[in-house]
């Protein structure tokens, strides 16, 4: 594993750090591939209950895909398809990661960087951060799956405005239109993100991971419980978390979910 992506662990919270500050954490094709591998490993790690994504410092969350690679890796329809398939596979793994996820944005999230953030469950941003998707500046069409996520977050009109103009908006405007969940001053945003994360991991992973799967089914167009979702819900009633939760309630104490 290269140092451009690395994991920091804090109990049940894993933080995936983008460590390419000299290029504002732009993602090379190799980094997208590595991202998918890391997510697969973290999915299997039962000690991890929540994942945070962030840049290595205050320079940037991510400025997106490394455009300097495009002439080599994305300069024909055939090469573009191979590039797009690989990158979208990793982004999809993040979007469907079975545990809660938070994007911690400092200063900048543009293009593929904002695409990664939009694939997380929550987005925290430092005040004044700049956000945008600038595909129209280089003449490419933004992919459907990520466009759908953007539309789900901010609606079709605002999504068109953001994409047509390729403009950058502030974190504050992003919060107003539903793109960003929480905005804090730079010196407070990471602390507030961790407070929020710890609230989540103090609860039942059986419940939270299941809730994420149920909401994902709704986003995927389901209007009724599938057999899989019905079984998921029923299985929760025989889980250790359910036993502990009921016992804690009866004993008037906080549950200790493991």
PDB file of C-alpha atoms in Angstrom:
ATOM      1  CA  UNK A   1       0.000   0.000   0.000  1.00  0.00           C
ATOM      2  CA  UNK A   2       1.402   3.356  -0.974  1.00  0.00           C
ATOM      3  CA  UNK A   3       1.353   6.276   1.429  1.00  0.00           C
ATOM      4  CA  UNK A   4      -0.970   8.274  -0.857  1.00  0.00           C
ATOM      5  CA  UNK A   5      -3.879   6.493   0.813  1.00  0.00           C
ATOM      6  CA  UNK A   6      -3.576   5.214   4.340  1.00  0.00           C
ATOM      7  CA  UNK A   7      -5.788   4.222   7.253  1.00  0.00           C
ATOM      8  CA  UNK A   8      -5.722   5.687  10.733  1.00  0.00           C
ATOM      9  CA  UNK A   9      -7.584   3.762  13.442  1.00  0.00           C
ATOM     10  CA  UNK A  10      -9.234   5.191  16.542  1.00  0.00           C
ATOM     11  CA  UNK A  11     -11.100   2.361  18.238  1.00  0.00           C
ATOM     12  CA  UNK A  12     -14.098   1.476  16.064  1.00  0.00           C
ATOM     13  CA  UNK A  13     -13.532   4.509  13.791  1.00  0.00           C
ATOM     14  CA  UNK A  14     -11.302   4.183  10.720  1.00  0.00           C
ATOM     15  CA  UNK A  15     -10.123   7.286   8.864  1.00  0.00           C
ATOM     16  CA  UNK A  16      -9.035   6.974   5.246  1.00  0.00           C
ATOM     17  CA  UNK A  17      -6.482   9.744   4.620  1.00  0.00           C
ATOM     18  CA  UNK A  18      -5.765  11.174   1.163  1.00  0.00           C
ATOM     19  CA  UNK A  19      -2.059  11.964   1.307  1.00  0.00           C
ATOM     20  CA  UNK A  20      -1.115  13.808  -1.882  1.00  0.00           C
ATOM     21  CA  UNK A  21      -1.118  17.378  -0.645  1.00  0.00           C
ATOM     22  CA  UNK A  22       1.345  18.569  -3.298  1.00  0.00           C
ATOM     23  CA  UNK A  23      -1.394  17.871  -5.892  1.00  0.00           C
ATOM     24  CA  UNK A  24      -4.313  18.903  -3.659  1.00  0.00           C
ATOM     25  CA  UNK A  25      -5.051  15.224  -3.114  1.00  0.00           C
ATOM     26  CA  UNK A  26      -5.983  14.625  -6.750  1.00  0.00           C
ATOM     27  CA  UNK A  27      -6.627  10.941  -7.434  1.00  0.00           C
ATOM     28  CA  UNK A  28      -4.479   8.985  -9.857  1.00  0.00           C
ATOM     29  CA  UNK A  29      -5.898   5.889 -11.517  1.00  0.00           C
ATOM     30  CA  UNK A  30      -3.751   3.783  -9.173  1.00  0.00           C
ATOM     31  CA  UNK A  31      -5.283   5.557  -6.163  1.00  0.00           C
ATOM     32  CA  UNK A  32      -8.825   4.828  -7.369  1.00  0.00           C
ATOM     33  CA  UNK A  33      -7.872   1.160  -7.714  1.00  0.00           C
ATOM     34  CA  UNK A  34      -6.315   1.145  -4.246  1.00  0.00           C
ATOM     35  CA  UNK A  35      -9.402   2.823  -2.811  1.00  0.00           C
ATOM     36  CA  UNK A  36     -11.530  -0.130  -3.884  1.00  0.00           C
ATOM     37  CA  UNK A  37      -9.101  -2.575  -2.290  1.00  0.00           C
ATOM     38  CA  UNK A  38      -9.040  -0.648   1.001  1.00  0.00           C
ATOM     39  CA  UNK A  39     -12.832  -0.521   1.147  1.00  0.00           C
ATOM     40  CA  UNK A  40     -13.029  -4.280   0.642  1.00  0.00           C
ATOM     41  CA  UNK A  41     -10.622  -4.810   3.543  1.00  0.00           C
ATOM     42  CA  UNK A  42     -12.484  -2.434   5.853  1.00  0.00           C
ATOM     43  CA  UNK A  43     -15.813  -4.021   5.000  1.00  0.00           C
ATOM     44  CA  UNK A  44     -14.517  -7.362   6.308  1.00  0.00           C
ATOM     45  CA  UNK A  45     -12.978  -5.820   9.446  1.00  0.00           C
ATOM     46  CA  UNK A  46     -15.591  -6.370  12.160  1.00  0.00           C
ATOM     47  CA  UNK A  47     -13.732  -4.077  14.585  1.00  0.00           C
ATOM     48  CA  UNK A  48     -14.537  -1.048  12.391  1.00  0.00           C
ATOM     49  CA  UNK A  49     -18.000   0.509  12.814  1.00  0.00           C
ATOM     50  CA  UNK A  50     -17.611   3.783  10.876  1.00  0.00           C
ATOM     51  CA  UNK A  51     -15.383   5.261   8.162  1.00  0.00           C
ATOM     52  CA  UNK A  52     -14.248   8.897   7.810  1.00  0.00           C
ATOM     53  CA  UNK A  53     -12.590  10.204   4.641  1.00  0.00           C
ATOM     54  CA  UNK A  54     -10.342  13.275   4.786  1.00  0.00           C
ATOM     55  CA  UNK A  55      -7.322  15.003   3.284  1.00  0.00           C
ATOM     56  CA  UNK A  56      -3.971  14.777   5.019  1.00  0.00           C
ATOM     57  CA  UNK A  57      -3.995  18.483   5.970  1.00  0.00           C
ATOM     58  CA  UNK A  58      -6.009  21.681   5.495  1.00  0.00           C
ATOM     59  CA  UNK A  59      -4.920  22.037   1.853  1.00  0.00           C
ATOM     60  CA  UNK A  60      -7.761  20.042   0.326  1.00  0.00           C
ATOM     61  CA  UNK A  61     -10.196  17.160   0.671  1.00  0.00           C
ATOM     62  CA  UNK A  62      -9.567  16.294  -2.965  1.00  0.00           C
ATOM     63  CA  UNK A  63      -9.355  18.268  -6.190  1.00  0.00           C
ATOM     64  CA  UNK A  64     -10.649  15.232  -8.091  1.00  0.00           C
ATOM     65  CA  UNK A  65      -9.113  13.025 -10.753  1.00  0.00           C
ATOM     66  CA  UNK A  66      -5.542  13.801 -11.785  1.00  0.00           C
ATOM     67  CA  UNK A  67      -6.087  15.518 -15.150  1.00  0.00           C
ATOM     68  CA  UNK A  68      -2.398  15.180 -16.033  1.00  0.00           C
ATOM     69  CA  UNK A  69      -3.095  11.467 -16.610  1.00  0.00           C
ATOM     70  CA  UNK A  70      -5.950  12.073 -19.040  1.00  0.00           C
ATOM     71  CA  UNK A  71      -3.826  12.359 -22.194  1.00  0.00           C
ATOM     72  CA  UNK A  72      -2.469   8.890 -21.499  1.00  0.00           C
ATOM     73  CA  UNK A  73      -5.353   7.116 -19.773  1.00  0.00           C
ATOM     74  CA  UNK A  74      -8.494   8.893 -20.984  1.00  0.00           C
ATOM     75  CA  UNK A  75      -7.838  10.273 -24.463  1.00  0.00           C
ATOM     76  CA  UNK A  76      -9.969   7.938 -26.585  1.00  0.00           C
ATOM     77  CA  UNK A  77     -13.390   6.371 -26.149  1.00  0.00           C
ATOM     78  CA  UNK A  78     -11.811   2.968 -25.525  1.00  0.00           C
ATOM     79  CA  UNK A  79      -9.354   4.237 -22.927  1.00  0.00           C
ATOM     80  CA  UNK A  80     -12.017   6.448 -21.352  1.00  0.00           C
ATOM     81  CA  UNK A  81     -14.309   3.447 -20.875  1.00  0.00           C
ATOM     82  CA  UNK A  82     -11.591   1.445 -19.120  1.00  0.00           C
ATOM     83  CA  UNK A  83     -10.722   4.445 -16.939  1.00  0.00           C
ATOM     84  CA  UNK A  84     -14.359   5.240 -16.142  1.00  0.00           C
ATOM     85  CA  UNK A  85     -15.234   1.616 -15.357  1.00  0.00           C
ATOM     86  CA  UNK A  86     -12.394   1.305 -12.855  1.00  0.00           C
ATOM     87  CA  UNK A  87     -12.978   4.633 -11.115  1.00  0.00           C
ATOM     88  CA  UNK A  88     -16.745   4.226 -10.951  1.00  0.00           C
ATOM     89  CA  UNK A  89     -16.352   0.737  -9.506  1.00  0.00           C
ATOM     90  CA  UNK A  90     -14.399   2.181  -6.580  1.00  0.00           C
ATOM     91  CA  UNK A  91     -16.811   5.092  -6.109  1.00  0.00           C
ATOM     92  CA  UNK A  92     -19.704   2.624  -6.124  1.00  0.00           C
ATOM     93  CA  UNK A  93     -17.979   0.552  -3.431  1.00  0.00           C
ATOM     94  CA  UNK A  94     -17.819   3.668  -1.286  1.00  0.00           C
ATOM     95  CA  UNK A  95     -21.456   4.545  -1.964  1.00  0.00           C
ATOM     96  CA  UNK A  96     -22.541   1.017  -1.008  1.00  0.00           C
ATOM     97  CA  UNK A  97     -20.079   0.565   1.849  1.00  0.00           C
ATOM     98  CA  UNK A  98     -22.213  -1.254   4.451  1.00  0.00           C
ATOM     99  CA  UNK A  99     -21.126   0.869   7.429  1.00  0.00           C
ATOM    100  CA  UNK A 100     -21.748   4.585   8.112  1.00  0.00           C
ATOM    101  CA  UNK A 101     -19.416   6.969   6.256  1.00  0.00           C
ATOM    102  CA  UNK A 102     -18.516  10.642   6.694  1.00  0.00           C
ATOM    103  CA  UNK A 103     -16.617  12.951   4.336  1.00  0.00           C
ATOM    104  CA  UNK A 104     -14.578  15.535   6.263  1.00  0.00           C
ATOM    105  CA  UNK A 105     -14.004  18.338   3.749  1.00  0.00           C
ATOM    106  CA  UNK A 106     -11.394  21.012   4.359  1.00  0.00           C
ATOM    107  CA  UNK A 107     -10.851  23.880   1.905  1.00  0.00           C
ATOM    108  CA  UNK A 108     -11.643  22.137  -1.388  1.00  0.00           C
ATOM    109  CA  UNK A 109     -13.722  19.310  -2.895  1.00  0.00           C
ATOM    110  CA  UNK A 110     -13.908  19.484  -6.685  1.00  0.00           C
ATOM    111  CA  UNK A 111     -14.884  17.052  -9.441  1.00  0.00           C
ATOM    112  CA  UNK A 112     -14.075  13.507  -8.412  1.00  0.00           C
ATOM    113  CA  UNK A 113     -13.346  14.794  -4.912  1.00  0.00           C
ATOM    114  CA  UNK A 114     -16.918  15.999  -4.500  1.00  0.00           C
ATOM    115  CA  UNK A 115     -18.060  12.789  -6.185  1.00  0.00           C
ATOM    116  CA  UNK A 116     -16.371  10.825  -3.391  1.00  0.00           C
ATOM    117  CA  UNK A 117     -17.884  13.094  -0.737  1.00  0.00           C
ATOM    118  CA  UNK A 118     -21.355  12.694  -2.261  1.00  0.00           C
ATOM    119  CA  UNK A 119     -20.957   8.934  -1.984  1.00  0.00           C
ATOM    120  CA  UNK A 120     -20.689   9.196   1.802  1.00  0.00           C
ATOM    121  CA  UNK A 121     -23.615   9.259   4.220  1.00  0.00           C
ATOM    122  CA  UNK A 122     -22.686  12.662   5.654  1.00  0.00           C
ATOM    123  CA  UNK A 123     -20.564  15.647   4.647  1.00  0.00           C
ATOM    124  CA  UNK A 124     -18.842  17.965   7.137  1.00  0.00           C
ATOM    125  CA  UNK A 125     -17.026  20.992   5.705  1.00  0.00           C
ATOM    126  CA  UNK A 126     -14.810  23.754   6.997  1.00  0.00           C
ATOM    127  CA  UNK A 127     -16.266  27.243   6.615  1.00  0.00           C
ATOM    128  CA  UNK A 128     -15.488  28.826   3.260  1.00  0.00           C
ATOM    129  CA  UNK A 129     -14.571  25.544   1.557  1.00  0.00           C
ATOM    130  CA  UNK A 130     -15.053  25.537  -2.212  1.00  0.00           C
ATOM    131  CA  UNK A 131     -17.161  22.848  -3.879  1.00  0.00           C
ATOM    132  CA  UNK A 132     -17.915  22.101  -7.506  1.00  0.00           C
ATOM    133  CA  UNK A 133     -17.959  19.694 -10.429  1.00  0.00           C
ATOM    134  CA  UNK A 134     -16.061  21.203 -13.335  1.00  0.00           C
ATOM    135  CA  UNK A 135     -16.551  18.639 -16.102  1.00  0.00           C
ATOM    136  CA  UNK A 136     -17.961  21.349 -18.394  1.00  0.00           C
ATOM    137  CA  UNK A 137     -14.600  23.144 -18.246  1.00  0.00           C
ATOM    138  CA  UNK A 138     -12.850  20.273 -20.036  1.00  0.00           C
ATOM    139  CA  UNK A 139     -15.677  19.104 -22.297  1.00  0.00           C
ATOM    140  CA  UNK A 140     -16.690  15.795 -20.704  1.00  0.00           C
ATOM    141  CA  UNK A 141     -20.117  14.582 -19.611  1.00  0.00           C
ATOM    142  CA  UNK A 142     -20.496  13.754 -15.936  1.00  0.00           C
ATOM    143  CA  UNK A 143     -21.465  10.101 -15.407  1.00  0.00           C
ATOM    144  CA  UNK A 144     -25.075   9.083 -14.731  1.00  0.00           C
ATOM    145  CA  UNK A 145     -24.664   7.334 -11.383  1.00  0.00           C
ATOM    146  CA  UNK A 146     -22.880  10.252  -9.735  1.00  0.00           C
ATOM    147  CA  UNK A 147     -25.232  12.737 -11.388  1.00  0.00           C
ATOM    148  CA  UNK A 148     -28.170  10.838  -9.878  1.00  0.00           C
ATOM    149  CA  UNK A 149     -26.593  11.115  -6.424  1.00  0.00           C
ATOM    150  CA  UNK A 150     -26.119  14.828  -6.935  1.00  0.00           C
ATOM    151  CA  UNK A 151     -29.751  15.218  -8.054  1.00  0.00           C
ATOM    152  CA  UNK A 152     -30.905  13.199  -5.022  1.00  0.00           C
ATOM    153  CA  UNK A 153     -29.033  15.617  -2.754  1.00  0.00           C
ATOM    154  CA  UNK A 154     -29.848  19.012  -4.269  1.00  0.00           C
ATOM    155  CA  UNK A 155     -32.576  18.495  -6.896  1.00  0.00           C
ATOM    156  CA  UNK A 156     -32.411  18.684 -10.701  1.00  0.00           C
ATOM    157  CA  UNK A 157     -32.329  22.481 -11.103  1.00  0.00           C
ATOM    158  CA  UNK A 158     -29.449  23.050  -8.695  1.00  0.00           C
ATOM    159  CA  UNK A 159     -27.622  20.026 -10.122  1.00  0.00           C
ATOM    160  CA  UNK A 160     -27.960  21.479 -13.636  1.00  0.00           C
ATOM    161  CA  UNK A 161     -26.745  24.871 -12.427  1.00  0.00           C
ATOM    162  CA  UNK A 162     -23.705  23.351 -10.740  1.00  0.00           C
ATOM    163  CA  UNK A 163     -22.854  21.184 -13.757  1.00  0.00           C
ATOM    164  CA  UNK A 164     -23.722  23.624 -16.581  1.00  0.00           C
ATOM    165  CA  UNK A 165     -21.713  26.506 -15.113  1.00  0.00           C
ATOM    166  CA  UNK A 166     -18.899  24.442 -13.556  1.00  0.00           C
ATOM    167  CA  UNK A 167     -18.885  27.099 -10.827  1.00  0.00           C
ATOM    168  CA  UNK A 168     -17.478  26.684  -7.356  1.00  0.00           C
ATOM    169  CA  UNK A 169     -19.800  27.340  -4.433  1.00  0.00           C
ATOM    170  CA  UNK A 170     -19.008  27.854  -0.764  1.00  0.00           C
ATOM    171  CA  UNK A 171     -19.635  25.274   1.933  1.00  0.00           C
ATOM    172  CA  UNK A 172     -22.249  27.623   3.338  1.00  0.00           C
ATOM    173  CA  UNK A 173     -24.170  27.701   0.046  1.00  0.00           C
ATOM    174  CA  UNK A 174     -23.702  23.958  -0.183  1.00  0.00           C
ATOM    175  CA  UNK A 175     -25.382  23.581   3.191  1.00  0.00           C
ATOM    176  CA  UNK A 176     -28.287  25.776   2.092  1.00  0.00           C
ATOM    177  CA  UNK A 177     -29.027  23.552  -0.913  1.00  0.00           C
ATOM    178  CA  UNK A 178     -28.486  20.221   0.865  1.00  0.00           C
ATOM    179  CA  UNK A 179     -25.056  19.330  -0.496  1.00  0.00           C
ATOM    180  CA  UNK A 180     -23.312  19.738   2.870  1.00  0.00           C
ATOM    181  CA  UNK A 181     -24.741  18.597   6.210  1.00  0.00           C
ATOM    182  CA  UNK A 182     -22.627  20.582   8.678  1.00  0.00           C
ATOM    183  CA  UNK A 183     -20.279  23.575   8.382  1.00  0.00           C
ATOM    184  CA  UNK A 184     -17.838  24.560  11.141  1.00  0.00           C
ATOM    185  CA  UNK A 185     -14.780  26.818  11.386  1.00  0.00           C
ATOM    186  CA  UNK A 186     -11.576  25.129  10.247  1.00  0.00           C
ATOM    187  CA  UNK A 187     -10.280  24.799  13.800  1.00  0.00           C
ATOM    188  CA  UNK A 188     -13.482  23.059  14.955  1.00  0.00           C
ATOM    189  CA  UNK A 189     -14.667  20.944  12.035  1.00  0.00           C
ATOM    190  CA  UNK A 190     -12.607  17.817  12.740  1.00  0.00           C
ATOM    191  CA  UNK A 191     -13.502  17.828  16.444  1.00  0.00           C
ATOM    192  CA  UNK A 192     -17.206  18.214  15.627  1.00  0.00           C
ATOM    193  CA  UNK A 193     -16.993  15.457  13.031  1.00  0.00           C
ATOM    194  CA  UNK A 194     -15.499  13.088  15.610  1.00  0.00           C
ATOM    195  CA  UNK A 195     -18.156  13.992  18.187  1.00  0.00           C
ATOM    196  CA  UNK A 196     -20.806  13.115  15.616  1.00  0.00           C
ATOM    197  CA  UNK A 197     -18.996   9.906  14.630  1.00  0.00           C
ATOM    198  CA  UNK A 198     -18.729   8.784  18.250  1.00  0.00           C
ATOM    199  CA  UNK A 199     -22.467   9.277  18.724  1.00  0.00           C
ATOM    200  CA  UNK A 200     -23.033   6.867  15.854  1.00  0.00           C
ATOM    201  CA  UNK A 201     -20.551   4.201  16.962  1.00  0.00           C
ATOM    202  CA  UNK A 202     -22.001   4.236  20.487  1.00  0.00           C
ATOM    203  CA  UNK A 203     -25.192   2.789  19.024  1.00  0.00           C
ATOM    204  CA  UNK A 204     -25.899  -0.681  17.664  1.00  0.00           C
ATOM    205  CA  UNK A 205     -24.002  -1.567  14.488  1.00  0.00           C
ATOM    206  CA  UNK A 206     -26.650  -4.197  13.788  1.00  0.00           C
ATOM    207  CA  UNK A 207     -29.244  -1.428  13.738  1.00  0.00           C
ATOM    208  CA  UNK A 208     -27.178   1.219  11.944  1.00  0.00           C
ATOM    209  CA  UNK A 209     -25.831  -1.048   9.215  1.00  0.00           C
ATOM    210  CA  UNK A 210     -29.305  -2.462   8.680  1.00  0.00           C
ATOM    211  CA  UNK A 211     -30.834   1.024   8.557  1.00  0.00           C
ATOM    212  CA  UNK A 212     -28.273   1.978   5.912  1.00  0.00           C
ATOM    213  CA  UNK A 213     -29.266  -1.048   3.841  1.00  0.00           C
ATOM    214  CA  UNK A 214     -32.982  -0.233   4.167  1.00  0.00           C
ATOM    215  CA  UNK A 215     -32.454   3.399   3.120  1.00  0.00           C
ATOM    216  CA  UNK A 216     -30.287   2.251   0.221  1.00  0.00           C
ATOM    217  CA  UNK A 217     -33.110   0.019  -0.961  1.00  0.00           C
ATOM    218  CA  UNK A 218     -35.434   3.029  -0.933  1.00  0.00           C
ATOM    219  CA  UNK A 219     -32.895   5.062  -2.929  1.00  0.00           C
ATOM    220  CA  UNK A 220     -32.649   2.161  -5.377  1.00  0.00           C
ATOM    221  CA  UNK A 221     -36.398   2.440  -6.027  1.00  0.00           C
ATOM    222  CA  UNK A 222     -37.911  -0.162  -3.719  1.00  0.00           C
ATOM    223  CA  UNK A 223     -41.336   0.754  -2.342  1.00  0.00           C
ATOM    224  CA  UNK A 224     -41.978  -2.451  -0.420  1.00  0.00           C
ATOM    225  CA  UNK A 225     -39.797  -4.739   1.678  1.00  0.00           C
ATOM    226  CA  UNK A 226     -37.975  -7.343  -0.348  1.00  0.00           C
ATOM    227  CA  UNK A 227     -37.498 -10.804   1.130  1.00  0.00           C
ATOM    228  CA  UNK A 228     -33.882  -9.843   1.838  1.00  0.00           C
ATOM    229  CA  UNK A 229     -34.850  -6.698   3.750  1.00  0.00           C
ATOM    230  CA  UNK A 230     -37.622  -8.507   5.617  1.00  0.00           C
ATOM    231  CA  UNK A 231     -35.135 -11.173   6.730  1.00  0.00           C
ATOM    232  CA  UNK A 232     -32.579  -8.521   7.674  1.00  0.00           C
ATOM    233  CA  UNK A 233     -35.121  -6.884   9.986  1.00  0.00           C
ATOM    234  CA  UNK A 234     -36.238 -10.191  11.510  1.00  0.00           C
ATOM    235  CA  UNK A 235     -32.632 -11.280  12.101  1.00  0.00           C
ATOM    236  CA  UNK A 236     -32.035  -8.163  14.203  1.00  0.00           C
ATOM    237  CA  UNK A 237     -34.455  -9.551  16.809  1.00  0.00           C
ATOM    238  CA  UNK A 238     -32.128 -12.488  17.438  1.00  0.00           C
ATOM    239  CA  UNK A 239     -28.922 -10.433  17.527  1.00  0.00           C
ATOM    240  CA  UNK A 240     -26.656  -9.865  20.518  1.00  0.00           C
ATOM    241  CA  UNK A 241     -27.253  -6.128  20.147  1.00  0.00           C
ATOM    242  CA  UNK A 242     -31.007  -6.628  20.594  1.00  0.00           C
ATOM    243  CA  UNK A 243     -30.465  -8.680  23.752  1.00  0.00           C
ATOM    244  CA  UNK A 244     -28.075  -6.068  25.155  1.00  0.00           C
ATOM    245  CA  UNK A 245     -30.341  -3.173  24.208  1.00  0.00           C
ATOM    246  CA  UNK A 246     -33.387  -4.667  25.925  1.00  0.00           C
ATOM    247  CA  UNK A 247     -31.367  -5.663  28.984  1.00  0.00           C
ATOM    248  CA  UNK A 248     -29.856  -2.197  29.284  1.00  0.00           C
ATOM    249  CA  UNK A 249     -33.299  -0.592  29.024  1.00  0.00           C
ATOM    250  CA  UNK A 250     -34.698  -2.821  31.765  1.00  0.00           C
ATOM    251  CA  UNK A 251     -31.663  -2.133  33.984  1.00  0.00           C
ATOM    252  CA  UNK A 252     -31.862   1.619  33.262  1.00  0.00           C
ATOM    253  CA  UNK A 253     -28.263   1.846  31.988  1.00  0.00           C
ATOM    254  CA  UNK A 254     -26.532   2.671  28.742  1.00  0.00           C
ATOM    255  CA  UNK A 255     -26.165  -0.335  26.424  1.00  0.00           C
ATOM    256  CA  UNK A 256     -22.699  -1.716  25.762  1.00  0.00           C
ATOM    257  CA  UNK A 257     -22.823  -2.821  22.158  1.00  0.00           C
ATOM    258  CA  UNK A 258     -19.865  -4.930  21.031  1.00  0.00           C
TER     259      UNK A 258
END
